[in-house]
mmCIF file of C-alpha atoms in Angstrom:
data_model
loop_
_atom_site.group_PDB
_atom_site.id
_atom_site.type_symbol
_atom_site.label_atom_id
_atom_site.label_comp_id
_atom_site.label_asym_id
_atom_site.label_seq_id
_atom_site.Cartn_x
_atom_site.Cartn_y
_atom_site.Cartn_z
ATOM 1 C CA UNK A 1 146.184 -22.144 38.573
ATOM 2 C CA UNK A 2 145.702 -18.349 38.689
ATOM 3 C CA UNK A 3 143.806 -16.363 36.066
ATOM 4 C CA UNK A 4 144.249 -12.449 35.848
ATOM 5 C CA UNK A 5 141.830 -10.276 33.983
ATOM 6 C CA UNK A 6 142.721 -6.631 33.417
ATOM 7 C CA UNK A 7 140.594 -3.649 32.546
ATOM 8 C CA UNK A 8 140.750 0.172 32.559
ATOM 9 C CA UNK A 9 143.228 0.842 29.831
ATOM 10 C CA UNK A 10 142.625 3.558 27.281
ATOM 11 C CA UNK A 11 143.659 6.784 25.800
ATOM 12 C CA UNK A 12 144.291 9.824 27.891
ATOM 13 C CA UNK A 13 146.135 13.183 27.453
ATOM 14 C CA UNK A 14 149.452 14.053 28.989
ATOM 15 C CA UNK A 15 148.822 15.198 32.602
ATOM 16 C CA UNK A 16 145.681 13.192 32.997
ATOM 17 C CA UNK A 17 144.955 10.211 35.149
ATOM 18 C CA UNK A 18 143.792 6.619 34.636
ATOM 19 C CA UNK A 19 143.267 3.728 36.918
ATOM 20 C CA UNK A 20 143.653 0.070 35.685
ATOM 21 C CA UNK A 21 142.444 -3.006 37.530
ATOM 22 C CA UNK A 22 143.364 -6.633 37.741
ATOM 23 C CA UNK A 23 140.986 -9.232 39.107
ATOM 24 C CA UNK A 24 142.428 -12.505 40.169
ATOM 25 C CA UNK A 25 140.749 -15.971 40.405
ATOM 26 C CA UNK A 26 141.742 -19.512 40.962
ATOM 27 C CA UNK A 27 144.331 -20.543 43.561
ATOM 28 C CA UNK A 28 144.519 -17.101 45.130
ATOM 29 C CA UNK A 29 145.649 -18.564 48.421
ATOM 30 C CA UNK A 30 149.084 -19.301 46.839
ATOM 31 C CA UNK A 31 149.886 -15.754 45.809
ATOM 32 C CA UNK A 32 152.192 -13.726 47.976
ATOM 33 C CA UNK A 33 152.758 -10.705 45.786
ATOM 34 C CA UNK A 34 151.127 -8.927 42.854
ATOM 35 C CA UNK A 35 152.309 -6.164 40.553
ATOM 36 C CA UNK A 36 152.263 -4.358 37.302
ATOM 37 C CA UNK A 37 154.697 -4.458 34.413
ATOM 38 C CA UNK A 38 154.731 -2.630 31.183
ATOM 39 C CA UNK A 39 156.258 -3.009 27.760
ATOM 40 C CA UNK A 40 156.614 -0.286 25.215
ATOM 41 C CA UNK A 41 157.310 -1.023 21.557
ATOM 42 C CA UNK A 42 160.953 -1.954 21.019
ATOM 43 C CA UNK A 43 161.622 -2.095 24.768
ATOM 44 C CA UNK A 44 161.896 -4.927 27.314
ATOM 45 C CA UNK A 45 159.167 -5.534 29.842
ATOM 46 C CA UNK A 46 159.831 -3.546 33.061
ATOM 47 C CA UNK A 47 158.468 -3.571 36.605
ATOM 48 C CA UNK A 48 156.282 -0.601 37.338
ATOM 49 C CA UNK A 49 154.958 -1.366 40.794
ATOM 50 C CA UNK A 50 154.738 -4.336 43.119
ATOM 51 C CA UNK A 51 152.904 -5.154 46.354
ATOM 52 C CA UNK A 52 153.718 -8.024 48.755
ATOM 53 C CA UNK A 53 151.197 -9.674 51.066
ATOM 54 C CA UNK A 54 153.269 -8.208 54.011
ATOM 55 C CA UNK A 55 152.343 -4.728 52.666
ATOM 56 C CA UNK A 56 155.585 -3.575 51.099
ATOM 57 C CA UNK A 57 155.197 -1.555 47.876
ATOM 58 C CA UNK A 58 158.008 -0.857 45.309
ATOM 59 C CA UNK A 59 157.925 1.545 42.269
ATOM 60 C CA UNK A 60 160.125 2.063 39.380
ATOM 61 C CA UNK A 61 161.995 5.396 39.659
ATOM 62 C CA UNK A 62 160.190 6.687 36.586
ATOM 63 C CA UNK A 63 156.710 6.504 38.235
ATOM 64 C CA UNK A 64 157.473 7.236 41.854
ATOM 65 C CA UNK A 65 155.243 10.060 43.081
ATOM 66 C CA UNK A 66 152.859 9.541 40.190
ATOM 67 C CA UNK A 67 151.608 6.034 40.334
ATOM 68 C CA UNK A 68 150.112 4.135 43.279
ATOM 69 C CA UNK A 69 149.404 0.414 43.599
ATOM 70 C CA UNK A 70 146.678 -0.774 45.757
ATOM 71 C CA UNK A 71 144.821 -4.113 46.656
ATOM 72 C CA UNK A 72 141.409 -5.000 47.550
ATOM 73 C CA UNK A 73 141.726 -8.411 49.108
ATOM 74 C CA UNK A 74 138.048 -8.959 49.518
ATOM 75 C CA UNK A 75 137.660 -8.577 45.758
ATOM 76 C CA UNK A 76 140.973 -10.280 44.884
ATOM 77 C CA UNK A 77 141.741 -7.212 42.850
ATOM 78 C CA UNK A 78 144.887 -5.029 42.397
ATOM 79 C CA UNK A 79 144.724 -1.492 41.123
ATOM 80 C CA UNK A 80 147.240 0.908 39.544
ATOM 81 C CA UNK A 81 146.341 4.611 39.941
ATOM 82 C CA UNK A 82 148.250 6.559 37.382
ATOM 83 C CA UNK A 83 148.458 10.364 37.786
ATOM 84 C CA UNK A 84 150.350 13.063 35.872
ATOM 85 C CA UNK A 85 150.659 10.664 32.920
ATOM 86 C CA UNK A 86 153.388 11.330 30.386
ATOM 87 C CA UNK A 87 153.686 10.240 26.774
ATOM 88 C CA UNK A 88 156.524 7.966 27.779
ATOM 89 C CA UNK A 89 154.182 5.975 30.094
ATOM 90 C CA UNK A 90 152.605 4.687 26.805
ATOM 91 C CA UNK A 91 152.796 0.933 26.892
ATOM 92 C CA UNK A 92 150.954 -2.300 27.287
ATOM 93 C CA UNK A 93 150.499 -2.830 31.064
ATOM 94 C CA UNK A 94 150.586 -6.437 32.375
ATOM 95 C CA UNK A 95 149.164 -7.583 35.649
ATOM 96 C CA UNK A 96 151.477 -10.016 37.551
ATOM 97 C CA UNK A 97 150.868 -12.489 40.424
ATOM 98 C CA UNK A 98 153.737 -14.292 42.081
ATOM 99 C CA UNK A 99 153.743 -17.467 44.137
ATOM 100 C CA UNK A 100 156.369 -19.645 45.781
ATOM 101 C CA UNK A 101 157.547 -22.633 43.669
ATOM 102 C CA UNK A 102 157.233 -26.079 45.004
ATOM 103 C CA UNK A 103 160.840 -26.658 43.847
ATOM 104 C CA UNK A 104 162.119 -23.274 45.258
ATOM 105 C CA UNK A 105 162.061 -19.784 43.836
ATOM 106 C CA UNK A 106 159.028 -18.271 42.513
ATOM 107 C CA UNK A 107 156.357 -18.735 39.800
ATOM 108 C CA UNK A 108 154.663 -15.904 37.789
ATOM 109 C CA UNK A 109 151.172 -15.537 36.354
ATOM 110 C CA UNK A 110 150.377 -12.921 33.820
ATOM 111 C CA UNK A 111 147.367 -11.059 32.554
ATOM 112 C CA UNK A 112 146.619 -10.500 28.906
ATOM 113 C CA UNK A 113 147.693 -6.925 29.023
ATOM 114 C CA UNK A 114 145.915 -3.629 28.591
ATOM 115 C CA UNK A 115 146.979 -0.808 26.435
ATOM 116 C CA UNK A 116 147.675 2.593 27.899
ATOM 117 C CA UNK A 117 148.209 5.453 25.458
ATOM 118 C CA UNK A 118 149.148 8.937 26.505
ATOM 119 C CA UNK A 119 148.947 11.656 23.926
ATOM 120 C CA UNK A 120 150.925 14.821 24.101
#
């Protein structure tokens, strides 16, 4: 079992910056990737950024060049640094941790979500 606790969400003005954090606990040894998703009202949850244990990072086209995902393995924490924020970035941001499934494929754990609101 893996538990994910997020923090750092809030209200910022367009053009501002914010860093959100996700601390993982439990069966951390089983995790091979972590990432951030977001869901805006009336929209489906979408991948924002991900980071594998091998060091590969991926970003949604809408956030490339503005957002940066990073990990502090000693603290079992993943961060999302968000710069040049836009009103369209407003959403609930969810931390994700992924592990291999015993029956094949993958299994996902989710944080409770943290609200990020960007005002114009």
